[in-house]
Coordinates of C-alpha atoms and ligand atoms in Angstrom, one line a residue:
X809 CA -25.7 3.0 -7.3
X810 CA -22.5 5.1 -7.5
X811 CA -19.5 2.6 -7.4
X812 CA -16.1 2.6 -7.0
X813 CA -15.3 5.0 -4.2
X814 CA -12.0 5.1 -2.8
X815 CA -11.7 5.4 0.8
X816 CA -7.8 5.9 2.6
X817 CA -7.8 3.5 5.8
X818 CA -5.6 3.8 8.1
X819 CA -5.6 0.5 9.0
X820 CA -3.8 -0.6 5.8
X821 CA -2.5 3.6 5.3
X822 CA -3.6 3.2 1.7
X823 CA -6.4 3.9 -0.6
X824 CA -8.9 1.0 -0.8
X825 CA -12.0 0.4 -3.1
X826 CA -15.1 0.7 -0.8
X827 CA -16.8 -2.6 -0.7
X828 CA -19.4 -2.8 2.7
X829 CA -19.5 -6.2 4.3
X830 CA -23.2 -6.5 3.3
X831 CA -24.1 -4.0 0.4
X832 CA -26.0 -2.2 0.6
X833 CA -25.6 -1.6 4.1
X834 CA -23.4 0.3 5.8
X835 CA -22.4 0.8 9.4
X836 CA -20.7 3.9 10.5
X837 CA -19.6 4.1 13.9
X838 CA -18.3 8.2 14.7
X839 CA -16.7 8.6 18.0
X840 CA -19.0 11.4 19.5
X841 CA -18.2 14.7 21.8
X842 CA -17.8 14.4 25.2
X843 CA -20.3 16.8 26.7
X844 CA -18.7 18.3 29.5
X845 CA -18.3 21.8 27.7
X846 CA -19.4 23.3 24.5
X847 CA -18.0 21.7 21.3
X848 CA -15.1 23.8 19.5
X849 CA -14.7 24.8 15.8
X850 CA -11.8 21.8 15.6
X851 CA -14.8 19.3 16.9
X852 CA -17.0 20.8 14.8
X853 CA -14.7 20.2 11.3
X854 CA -14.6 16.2 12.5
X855 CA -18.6 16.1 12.8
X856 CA -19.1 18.7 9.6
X857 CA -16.5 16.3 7.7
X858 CA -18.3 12.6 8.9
X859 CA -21.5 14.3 8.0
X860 CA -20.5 15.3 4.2
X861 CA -19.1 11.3 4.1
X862 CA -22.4 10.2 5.2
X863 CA -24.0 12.3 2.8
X864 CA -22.0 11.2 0.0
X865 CA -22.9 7.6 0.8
X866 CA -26.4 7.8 0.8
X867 CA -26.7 9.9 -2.2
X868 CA -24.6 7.0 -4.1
X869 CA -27.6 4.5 -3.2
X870 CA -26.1 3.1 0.0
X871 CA -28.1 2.6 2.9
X872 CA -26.5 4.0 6.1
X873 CA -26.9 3.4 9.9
X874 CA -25.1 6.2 11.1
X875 CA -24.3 6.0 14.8
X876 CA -22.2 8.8 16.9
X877 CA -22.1 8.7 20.4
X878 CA -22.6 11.3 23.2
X879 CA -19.9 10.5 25.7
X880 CA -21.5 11.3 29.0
X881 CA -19.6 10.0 31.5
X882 CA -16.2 7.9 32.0
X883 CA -14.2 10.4 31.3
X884 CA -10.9 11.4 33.8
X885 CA -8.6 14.3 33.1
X886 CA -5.4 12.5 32.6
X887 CA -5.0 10.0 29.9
X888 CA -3.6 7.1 32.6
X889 CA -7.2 6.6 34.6
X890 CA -6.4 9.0 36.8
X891 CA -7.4 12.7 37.9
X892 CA -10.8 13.9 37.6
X893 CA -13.8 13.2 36.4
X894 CA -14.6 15.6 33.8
X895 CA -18.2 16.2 34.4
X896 CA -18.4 16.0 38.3
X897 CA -15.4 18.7 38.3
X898 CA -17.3 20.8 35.5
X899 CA -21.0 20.0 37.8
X900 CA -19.2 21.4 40.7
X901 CA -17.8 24.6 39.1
X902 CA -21.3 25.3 37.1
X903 CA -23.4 24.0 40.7
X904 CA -24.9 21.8 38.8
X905 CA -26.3 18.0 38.3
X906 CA -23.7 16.3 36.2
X907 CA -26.7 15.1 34.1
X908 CA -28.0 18.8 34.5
X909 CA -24.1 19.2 32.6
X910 CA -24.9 16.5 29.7
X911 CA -28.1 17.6 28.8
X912 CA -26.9 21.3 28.4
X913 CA -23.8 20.7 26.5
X914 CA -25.8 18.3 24.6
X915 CA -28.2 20.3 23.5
X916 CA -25.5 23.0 22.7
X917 CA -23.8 20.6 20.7
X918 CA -27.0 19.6 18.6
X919 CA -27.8 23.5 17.8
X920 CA -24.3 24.2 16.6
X921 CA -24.7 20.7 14.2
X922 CA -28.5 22.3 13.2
X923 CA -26.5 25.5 12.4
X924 CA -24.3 24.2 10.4
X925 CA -27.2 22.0 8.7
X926 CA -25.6 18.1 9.3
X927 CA -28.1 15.4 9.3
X928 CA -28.7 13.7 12.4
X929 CA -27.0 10.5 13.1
X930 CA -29.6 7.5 13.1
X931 CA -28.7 6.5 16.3
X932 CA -27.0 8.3 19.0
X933 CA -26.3 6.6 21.8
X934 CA -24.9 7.8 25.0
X935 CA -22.2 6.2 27.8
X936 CA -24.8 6.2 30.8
X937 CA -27.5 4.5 28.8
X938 CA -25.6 1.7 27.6
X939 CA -23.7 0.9 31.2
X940 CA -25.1 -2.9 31.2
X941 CA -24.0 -3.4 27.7
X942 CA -20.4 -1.9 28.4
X943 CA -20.3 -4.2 32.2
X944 CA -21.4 -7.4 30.0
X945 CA -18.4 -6.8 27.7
X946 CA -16.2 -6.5 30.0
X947 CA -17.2 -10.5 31.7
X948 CA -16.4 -11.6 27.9
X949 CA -12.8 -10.0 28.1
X950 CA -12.2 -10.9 31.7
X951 CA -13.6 -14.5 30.9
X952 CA -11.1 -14.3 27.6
X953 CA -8.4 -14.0 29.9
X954 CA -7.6 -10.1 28.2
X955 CA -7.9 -8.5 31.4
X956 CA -7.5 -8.7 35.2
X957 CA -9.3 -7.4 38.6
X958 CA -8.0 -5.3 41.0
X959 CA -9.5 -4.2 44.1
X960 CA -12.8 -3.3 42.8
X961 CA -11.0 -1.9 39.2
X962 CA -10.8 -3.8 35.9
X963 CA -7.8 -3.4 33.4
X964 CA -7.0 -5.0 29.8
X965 CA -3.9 -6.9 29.4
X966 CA -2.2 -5.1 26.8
X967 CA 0.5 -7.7 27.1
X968 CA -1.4 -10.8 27.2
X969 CA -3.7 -9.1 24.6
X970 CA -0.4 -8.8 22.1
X971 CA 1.0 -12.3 22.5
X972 CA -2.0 -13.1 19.5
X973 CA -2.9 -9.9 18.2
X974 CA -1.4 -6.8 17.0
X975 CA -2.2 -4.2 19.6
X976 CA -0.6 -0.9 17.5
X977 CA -1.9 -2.1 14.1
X978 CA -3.5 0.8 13.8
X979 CA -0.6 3.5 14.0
X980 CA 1.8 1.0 13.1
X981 CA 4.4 2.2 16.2
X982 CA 6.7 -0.1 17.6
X983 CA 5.4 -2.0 21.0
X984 CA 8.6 -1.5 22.5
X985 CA 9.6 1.7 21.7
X986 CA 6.1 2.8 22.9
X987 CA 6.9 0.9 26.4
X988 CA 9.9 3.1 26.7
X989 CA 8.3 5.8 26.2
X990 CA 5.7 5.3 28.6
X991 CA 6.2 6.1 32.3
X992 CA 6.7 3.5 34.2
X993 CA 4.4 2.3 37.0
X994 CA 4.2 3.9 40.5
X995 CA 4.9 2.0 43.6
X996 CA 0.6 2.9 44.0
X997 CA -0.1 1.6 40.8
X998 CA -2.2 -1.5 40.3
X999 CA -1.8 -1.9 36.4
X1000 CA 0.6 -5.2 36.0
X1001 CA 2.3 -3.9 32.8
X1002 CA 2.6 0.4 31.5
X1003 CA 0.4 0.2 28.3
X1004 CA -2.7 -1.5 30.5
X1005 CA -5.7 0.5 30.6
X1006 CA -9.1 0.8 32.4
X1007 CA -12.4 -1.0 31.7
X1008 CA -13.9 -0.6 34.5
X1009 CA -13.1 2.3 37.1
X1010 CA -13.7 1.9 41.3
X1011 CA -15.5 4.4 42.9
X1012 CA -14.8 6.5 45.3
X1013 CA -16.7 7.9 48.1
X1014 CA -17.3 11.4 46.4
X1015 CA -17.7 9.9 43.0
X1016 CA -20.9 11.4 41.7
X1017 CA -21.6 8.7 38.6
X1018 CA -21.3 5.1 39.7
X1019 CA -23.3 2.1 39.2
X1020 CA -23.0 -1.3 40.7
X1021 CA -21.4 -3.9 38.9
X1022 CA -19.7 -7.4 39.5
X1023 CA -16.5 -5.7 40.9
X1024 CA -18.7 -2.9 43.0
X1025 CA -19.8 0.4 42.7
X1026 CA -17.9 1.9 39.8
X1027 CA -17.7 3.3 36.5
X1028 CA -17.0 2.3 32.7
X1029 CA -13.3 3.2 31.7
X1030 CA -12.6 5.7 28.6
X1031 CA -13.0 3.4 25.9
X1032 CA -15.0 0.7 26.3
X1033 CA -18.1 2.7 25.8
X1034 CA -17.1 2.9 22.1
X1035 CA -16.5 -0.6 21.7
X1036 CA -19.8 -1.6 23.5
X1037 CA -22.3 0.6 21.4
X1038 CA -20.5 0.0 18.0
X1039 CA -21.0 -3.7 18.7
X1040 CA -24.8 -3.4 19.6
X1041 CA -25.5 -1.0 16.8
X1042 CA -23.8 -2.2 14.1
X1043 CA -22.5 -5.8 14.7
X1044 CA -18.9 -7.5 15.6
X1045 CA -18.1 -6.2 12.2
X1046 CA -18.9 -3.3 10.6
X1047 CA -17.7 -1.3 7.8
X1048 CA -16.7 2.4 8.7
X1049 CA -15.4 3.8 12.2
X1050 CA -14.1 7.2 12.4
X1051 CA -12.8 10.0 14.4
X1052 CA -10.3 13.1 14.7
X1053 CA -6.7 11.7 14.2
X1054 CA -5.9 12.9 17.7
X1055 CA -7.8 9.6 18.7
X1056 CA -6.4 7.1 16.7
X1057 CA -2.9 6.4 19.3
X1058 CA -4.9 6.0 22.2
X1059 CA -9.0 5.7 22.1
X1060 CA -8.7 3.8 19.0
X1061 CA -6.0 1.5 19.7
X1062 CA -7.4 0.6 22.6
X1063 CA -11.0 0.0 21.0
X1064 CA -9.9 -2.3 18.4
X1065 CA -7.8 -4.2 21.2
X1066 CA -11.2 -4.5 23.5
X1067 CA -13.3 -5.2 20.3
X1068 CA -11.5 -7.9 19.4
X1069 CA -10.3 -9.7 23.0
X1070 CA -14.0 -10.0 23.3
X1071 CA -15.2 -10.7 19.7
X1072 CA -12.1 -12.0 18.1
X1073 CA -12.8 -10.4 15.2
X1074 CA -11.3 -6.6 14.1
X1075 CA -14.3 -4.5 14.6
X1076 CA -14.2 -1.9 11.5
X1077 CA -13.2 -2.8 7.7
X1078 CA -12.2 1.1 6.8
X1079 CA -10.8 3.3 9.9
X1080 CA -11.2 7.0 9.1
X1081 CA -9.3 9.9 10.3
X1082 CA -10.1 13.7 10.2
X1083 CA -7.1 16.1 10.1
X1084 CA -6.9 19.0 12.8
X1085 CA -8.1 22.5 12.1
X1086 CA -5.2 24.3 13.3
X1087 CA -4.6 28.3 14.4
X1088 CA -1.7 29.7 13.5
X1089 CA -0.1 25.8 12.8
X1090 CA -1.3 25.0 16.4
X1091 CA -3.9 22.3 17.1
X1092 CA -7.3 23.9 17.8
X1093 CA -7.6 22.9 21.4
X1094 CA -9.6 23.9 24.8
X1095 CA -6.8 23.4 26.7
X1096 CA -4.0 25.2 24.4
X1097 CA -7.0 28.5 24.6
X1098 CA -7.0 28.5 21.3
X1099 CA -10.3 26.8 20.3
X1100 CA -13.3 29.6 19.3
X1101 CA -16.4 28.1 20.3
X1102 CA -18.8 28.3 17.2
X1103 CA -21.3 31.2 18.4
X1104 CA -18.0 33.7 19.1
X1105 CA -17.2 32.5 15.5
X1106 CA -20.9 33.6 14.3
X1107 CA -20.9 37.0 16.3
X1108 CA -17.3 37.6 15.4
X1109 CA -16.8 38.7 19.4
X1110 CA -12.9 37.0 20.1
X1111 CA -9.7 38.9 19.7
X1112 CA -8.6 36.8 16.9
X1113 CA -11.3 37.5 14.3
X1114 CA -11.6 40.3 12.4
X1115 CA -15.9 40.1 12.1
X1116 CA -18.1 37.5 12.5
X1117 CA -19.0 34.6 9.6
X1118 CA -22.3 33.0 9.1
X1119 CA -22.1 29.1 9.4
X1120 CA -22.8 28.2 6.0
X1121 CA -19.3 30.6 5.5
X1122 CA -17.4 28.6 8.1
X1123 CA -19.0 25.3 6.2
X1124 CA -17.8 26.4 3.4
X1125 CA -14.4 27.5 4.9
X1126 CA -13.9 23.8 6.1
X1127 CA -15.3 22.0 2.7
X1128 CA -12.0 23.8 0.9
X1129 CA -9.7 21.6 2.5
X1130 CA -9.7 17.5 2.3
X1131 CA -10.3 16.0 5.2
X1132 CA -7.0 14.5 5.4
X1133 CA -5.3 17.7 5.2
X1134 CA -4.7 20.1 8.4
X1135 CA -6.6 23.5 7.8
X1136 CA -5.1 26.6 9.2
X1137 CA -7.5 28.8 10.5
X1138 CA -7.3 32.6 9.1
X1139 CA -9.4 35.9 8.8
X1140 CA -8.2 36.2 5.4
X1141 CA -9.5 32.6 4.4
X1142 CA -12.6 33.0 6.0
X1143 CA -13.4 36.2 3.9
X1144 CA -12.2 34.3 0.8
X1145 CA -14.8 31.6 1.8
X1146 CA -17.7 34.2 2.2
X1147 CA -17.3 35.0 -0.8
X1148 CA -17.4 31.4 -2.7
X1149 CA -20.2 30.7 -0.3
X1150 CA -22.5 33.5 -2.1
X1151 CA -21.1 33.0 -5.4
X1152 CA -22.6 29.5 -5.5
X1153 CA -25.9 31.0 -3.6
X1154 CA -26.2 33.4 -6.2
X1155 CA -25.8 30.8 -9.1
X1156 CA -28.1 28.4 -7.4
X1157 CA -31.0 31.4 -7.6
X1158 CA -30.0 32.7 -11.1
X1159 CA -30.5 29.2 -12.5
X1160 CA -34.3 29.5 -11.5
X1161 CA -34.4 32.6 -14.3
X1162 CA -32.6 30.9 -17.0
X1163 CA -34.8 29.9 -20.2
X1164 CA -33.5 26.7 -22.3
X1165 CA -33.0 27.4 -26.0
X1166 CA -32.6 24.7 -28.8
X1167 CA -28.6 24.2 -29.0
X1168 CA -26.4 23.6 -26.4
X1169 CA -22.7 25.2 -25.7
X1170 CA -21.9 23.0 -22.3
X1171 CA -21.5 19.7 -21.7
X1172 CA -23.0 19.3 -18.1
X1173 CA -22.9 15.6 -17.7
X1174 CA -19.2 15.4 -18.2
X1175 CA -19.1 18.4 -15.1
X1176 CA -20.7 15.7 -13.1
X1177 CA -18.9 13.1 -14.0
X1178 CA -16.1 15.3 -12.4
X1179 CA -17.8 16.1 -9.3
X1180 CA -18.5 12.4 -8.9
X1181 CA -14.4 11.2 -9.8
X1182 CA -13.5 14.0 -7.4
X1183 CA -16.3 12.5 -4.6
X1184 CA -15.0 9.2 -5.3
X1185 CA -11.7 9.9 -4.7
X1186 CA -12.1 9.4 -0.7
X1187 CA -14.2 12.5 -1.1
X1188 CA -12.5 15.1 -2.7
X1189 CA -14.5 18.0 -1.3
X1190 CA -12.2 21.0 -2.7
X1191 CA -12.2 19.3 -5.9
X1192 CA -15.8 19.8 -6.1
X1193 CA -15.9 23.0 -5.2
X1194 CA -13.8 24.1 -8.0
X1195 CA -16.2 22.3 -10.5
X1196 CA -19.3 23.9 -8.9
X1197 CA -17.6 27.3 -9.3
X1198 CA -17.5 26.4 -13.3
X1199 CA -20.7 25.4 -12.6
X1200 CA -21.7 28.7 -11.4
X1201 CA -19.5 30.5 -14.2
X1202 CA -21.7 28.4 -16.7
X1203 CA -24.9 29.7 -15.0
X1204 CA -23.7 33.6 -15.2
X1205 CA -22.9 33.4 -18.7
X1206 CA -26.1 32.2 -19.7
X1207 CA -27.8 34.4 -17.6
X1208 CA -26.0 37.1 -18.8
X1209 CA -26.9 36.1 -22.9
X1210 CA -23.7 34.7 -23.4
X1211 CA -24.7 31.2 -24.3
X1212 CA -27.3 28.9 -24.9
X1213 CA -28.6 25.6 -23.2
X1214 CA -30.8 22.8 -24.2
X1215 CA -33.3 21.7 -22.0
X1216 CA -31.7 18.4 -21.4
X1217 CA -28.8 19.8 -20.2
X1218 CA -30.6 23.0 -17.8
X1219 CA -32.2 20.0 -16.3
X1220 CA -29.0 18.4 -16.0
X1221 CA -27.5 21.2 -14.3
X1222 CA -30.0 21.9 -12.1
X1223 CA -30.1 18.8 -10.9
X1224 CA -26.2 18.8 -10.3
X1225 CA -26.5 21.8 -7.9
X1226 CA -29.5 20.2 -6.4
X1227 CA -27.2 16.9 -5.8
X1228 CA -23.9 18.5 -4.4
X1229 CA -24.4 21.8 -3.4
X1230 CA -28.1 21.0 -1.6
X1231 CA -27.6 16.9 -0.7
X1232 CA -23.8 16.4 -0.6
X1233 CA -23.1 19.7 1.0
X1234 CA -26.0 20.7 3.0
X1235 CA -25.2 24.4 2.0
X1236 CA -28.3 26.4 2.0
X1237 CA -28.9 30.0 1.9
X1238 CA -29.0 31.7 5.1
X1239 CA -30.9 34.9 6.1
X1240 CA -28.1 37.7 6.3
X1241 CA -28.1 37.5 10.3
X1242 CA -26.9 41.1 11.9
X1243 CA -23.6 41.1 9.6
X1244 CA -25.8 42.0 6.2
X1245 CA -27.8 44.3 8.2
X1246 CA -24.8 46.3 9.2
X1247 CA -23.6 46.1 5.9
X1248 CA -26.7 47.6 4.7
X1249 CA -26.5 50.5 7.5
X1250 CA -23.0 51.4 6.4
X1251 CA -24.3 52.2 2.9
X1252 CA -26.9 54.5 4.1
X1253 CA -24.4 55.9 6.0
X1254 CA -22.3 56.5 3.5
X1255 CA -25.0 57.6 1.5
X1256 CA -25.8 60.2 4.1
X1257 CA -22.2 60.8 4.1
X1258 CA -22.0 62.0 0.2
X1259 CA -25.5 64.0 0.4
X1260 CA -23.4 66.4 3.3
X1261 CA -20.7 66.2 0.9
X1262 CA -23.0 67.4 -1.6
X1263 CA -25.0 69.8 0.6
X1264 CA -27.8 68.2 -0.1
X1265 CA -28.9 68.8 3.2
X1266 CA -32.3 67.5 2.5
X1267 CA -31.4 64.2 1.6
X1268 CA -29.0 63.5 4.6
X1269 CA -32.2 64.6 7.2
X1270 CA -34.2 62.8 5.5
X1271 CA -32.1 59.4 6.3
X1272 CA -31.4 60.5 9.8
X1273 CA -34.9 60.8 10.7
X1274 CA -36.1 57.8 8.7
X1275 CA -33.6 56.0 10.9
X1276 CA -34.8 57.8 13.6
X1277 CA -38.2 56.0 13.4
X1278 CA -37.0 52.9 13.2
X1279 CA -35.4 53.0 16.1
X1280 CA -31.7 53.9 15.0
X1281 CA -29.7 56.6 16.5
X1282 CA -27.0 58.4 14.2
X1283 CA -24.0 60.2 15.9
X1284 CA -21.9 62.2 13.7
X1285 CA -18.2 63.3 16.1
X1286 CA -14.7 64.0 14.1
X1287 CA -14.0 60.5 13.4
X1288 CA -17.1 59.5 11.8
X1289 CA -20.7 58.9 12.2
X1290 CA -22.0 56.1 14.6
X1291 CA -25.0 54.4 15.1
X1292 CA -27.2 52.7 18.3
X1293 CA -30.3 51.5 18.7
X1294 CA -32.7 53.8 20.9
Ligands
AMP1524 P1 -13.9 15.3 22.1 O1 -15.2 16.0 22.4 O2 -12.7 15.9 22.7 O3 -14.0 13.8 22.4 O4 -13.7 15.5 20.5 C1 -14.7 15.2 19.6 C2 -14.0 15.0 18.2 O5 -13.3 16.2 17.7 C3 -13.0 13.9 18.2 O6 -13.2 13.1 17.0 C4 -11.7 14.6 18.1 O7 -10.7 13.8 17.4 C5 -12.1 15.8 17.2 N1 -11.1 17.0 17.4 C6 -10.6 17.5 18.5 N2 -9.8 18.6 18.2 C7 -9.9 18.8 16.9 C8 -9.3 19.7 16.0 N3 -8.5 20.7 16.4 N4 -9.6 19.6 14.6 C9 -10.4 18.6 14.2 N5 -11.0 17.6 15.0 C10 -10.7 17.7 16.3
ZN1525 ZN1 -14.9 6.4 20.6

């Protein structure tokens, strides 16, 4: 087993060696999308960055239950309990079921994740299927005495809840200074102090999702869905939770402050926080219109991008930057990125050719050793990545004559590309989608081009027709020669 790994928690906003609370188990609870739309490349970085953790775990020996939810209901369009709900509003634009909503977003969701070659979860557990287990948490925190009953709705007691614990342990902000800067209560509103929150939502008549419960026909509030499945999955306790860091002052608080009003126990060892992928500095959001949904990203059809870039590029794009570190989206970076991404494809084949000779003029186990420091160092992914390019420097200049390699150590190295490039990263080669086929046209193109050039006339019909048959149409005009399919 791979020990040592350091892992930043917020919780204690430092570095911490990672020791499970039962190694070598490990529970990792992800907070999930909520599948009222189609995931966004910002989503997509959180999921792609949990994924590589889990994958790093489990190649260092541990054994992980990884759960991430699908949030599929409970979900209003302010952050206060009110407006909304997100799916019934989104049902009634699409005419639609709101389940007939879930399961299409979900499925969207888990094709974008295949694309971009994550490992399922081991469990992954939605809102609407766990509705008993979220109603039976909420007795424990009423009968606690964290949380009160309104006229059919349930709120936590943020106050009560912080004369014994600490309620912004987890962003460290001052409670006062966060009542300031909270609005203060409407002469309509039934919460009895500003930082309370739902548990348990009344209904109204035109509610679409409610189920009966011990304060009437309702619904589960934003968080406590979390707080319910983490608990039934993976115990009181458990040893990783994580999420984007947009969730930590709000969903998260208010998770660890249900959690532990109904267990009395903190509910994750290590909280983990992605950074946000970012366009032009901006937060990759629906709302702000600047989120590119993944299969715009692929076909390269939005006004910001300059082409399209396969999702082993974007992958690849994302696994430059630490997860801790924003990443600013750019044309430019993505091309860079395309190009790393084949350099270590190409290695990975050329290695397959290379013969092992008697001497030796590398020193592979010390390159792992590196990749595994890096990994180790709450997983260092662009770290890596500059070791696997010496890696792949190492595999051109033996392929190329330049040096020689024992067999013990060509074993050695292909196992290293096998471990991070393959298992940690999930990179894979990717058939060349339509970009590499237009690539390829624009060389016979050009190809035709130069024969005209050279008044080689006999060359340039003889592509034009072979196109022809295959069902490609050239038209030459002042500017240039274009192509469509007939
Ligand atoms: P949602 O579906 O809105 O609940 O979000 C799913 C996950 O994506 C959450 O963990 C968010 O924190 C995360 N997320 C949202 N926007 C971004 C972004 N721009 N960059 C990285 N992660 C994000
Ligand atoms: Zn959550």
């Amino acid at each position: 087993m791979i020990t040592g790994i350091q892992v930043y928690n917020t919780l204690t906003r430092r570095k911490e060696i990672f020791e499970p609370v039962n190694t070598p188990h490990v529970g990792m609870y992800v907070c999930g999308p909520t599948v009222y739309n189609d995931v966004h490349l910002g989503n997509c970085r959180t999921f792609i960055s949990f994924d590589i953790i889990f994958r790093y775990l489990r190649y260092a020996g541990y054994k992980v239950r990884y759960v991430r939810n699908i949030t599929d209901a409970g979900h209003l369009e302010g952050d206060r309990d009110e407006g909304d709900d997100k799916f019934a509003k989104r049902a009634k634009l699409e005419q639609l079921e709101p389940m007939e909503i879930v399961q299409k977003y979900t499925l969207g969701f888990r094709e974008v994740m295949r694309l971009f070659n994550t490992l399922p979860p081991s469990i992954e557990p939605t809102a609407t299927g766990h509705i008993i287990e979220q109603i039976e948490m909420i007795k424990v925190i009423l009968g606690n005495g964290f949380a009160y009953e309104v006229n059919g709705t349930v709120y936590f007691d943020v106050e009560k809840y912080s004369e014994t614990y600490n309620y912004t342990i987890l962003t460290n902000r001052n409670l006062e200074d966060m009542l300031a800067n909270t609005r203060e209560l409407g002469g309509q509103d039934e919460k009895r102090g500003r930082l309370d929150f739902a548990l348990w939502i009344k209904a109204k008549p035109e509610t679409l999702m409610k189920w009966a419960s011990p304060w009437g026909l309702g619904f589960p509030g934003w968080h406590i869905e979390c707080s319910a499945m983490s608990a039934k999955y993976l115990g009181d306790t458990f040893d990783i939770h994580g999420g984007g860091m947009d969730l930590a002052a709000t969903h998260h608080t208010n998770e660890i402050a249900q959690s532990e009003a109904c267990s009395r126990q903190q509910p994750a060892k290590y909280w983990m926080h992605t950074n946000m992928l970012t366009v032009n500095g901006a937060r990759m959001s629906k709302s702000a219109g600047n989120g590119f949904l993944p299969h715009e990203l692929f076909s390269g059809k939005h006004p910001l991008l300059k082409k399209g870039y396969s999702p082993m590029t974007v992958k690849f794009f994302m696994l430059q930057a630490h997860y801790r570190s924003t990443l600013d989206f750019s044309n430019e970076a993505l091309e860079a990125s395309e190009k790393g991404y084949r350099r270590l494809m190409n290695a990975l084949s050329l290695l397959q050719k290379i013969q092992a000779s008697g001497t030796t003029d590398f020193d592979i186990a010390a390159l792992r050793e590196r990749c595994v420091v890096a990994m180790n160092d709450d997983f260092n992914t662009p770290v890596v990545i500059a070791e696997l390019f010496e890696a792949a420097r190492i595999i051109n200049t033996l392929y190329d004559g330049k040096g020689k390699i024992d067999a013990g150590n060509l074993d050695g190295l292909k196992q290293l590309m096998q471990d991070f490039v393959v298992d940690v990263f999930g990179l894979q080669e990717e058939a060349q989608g339509d970009n590499g086929f237009k690539e390829v046209l624009d060389m016979v193109i050009n190809l035709r081009r130069e024969a005209k050039e050279n008044k080689d006339y006999a060359t340039s019909d003889k592509i034009r027709i072979g196109l022809q048959e295959m069902g490609i149409q050239l038209k030459d005009s002042k500017e240039g020669t274009t192509w469509s399919r007939t």
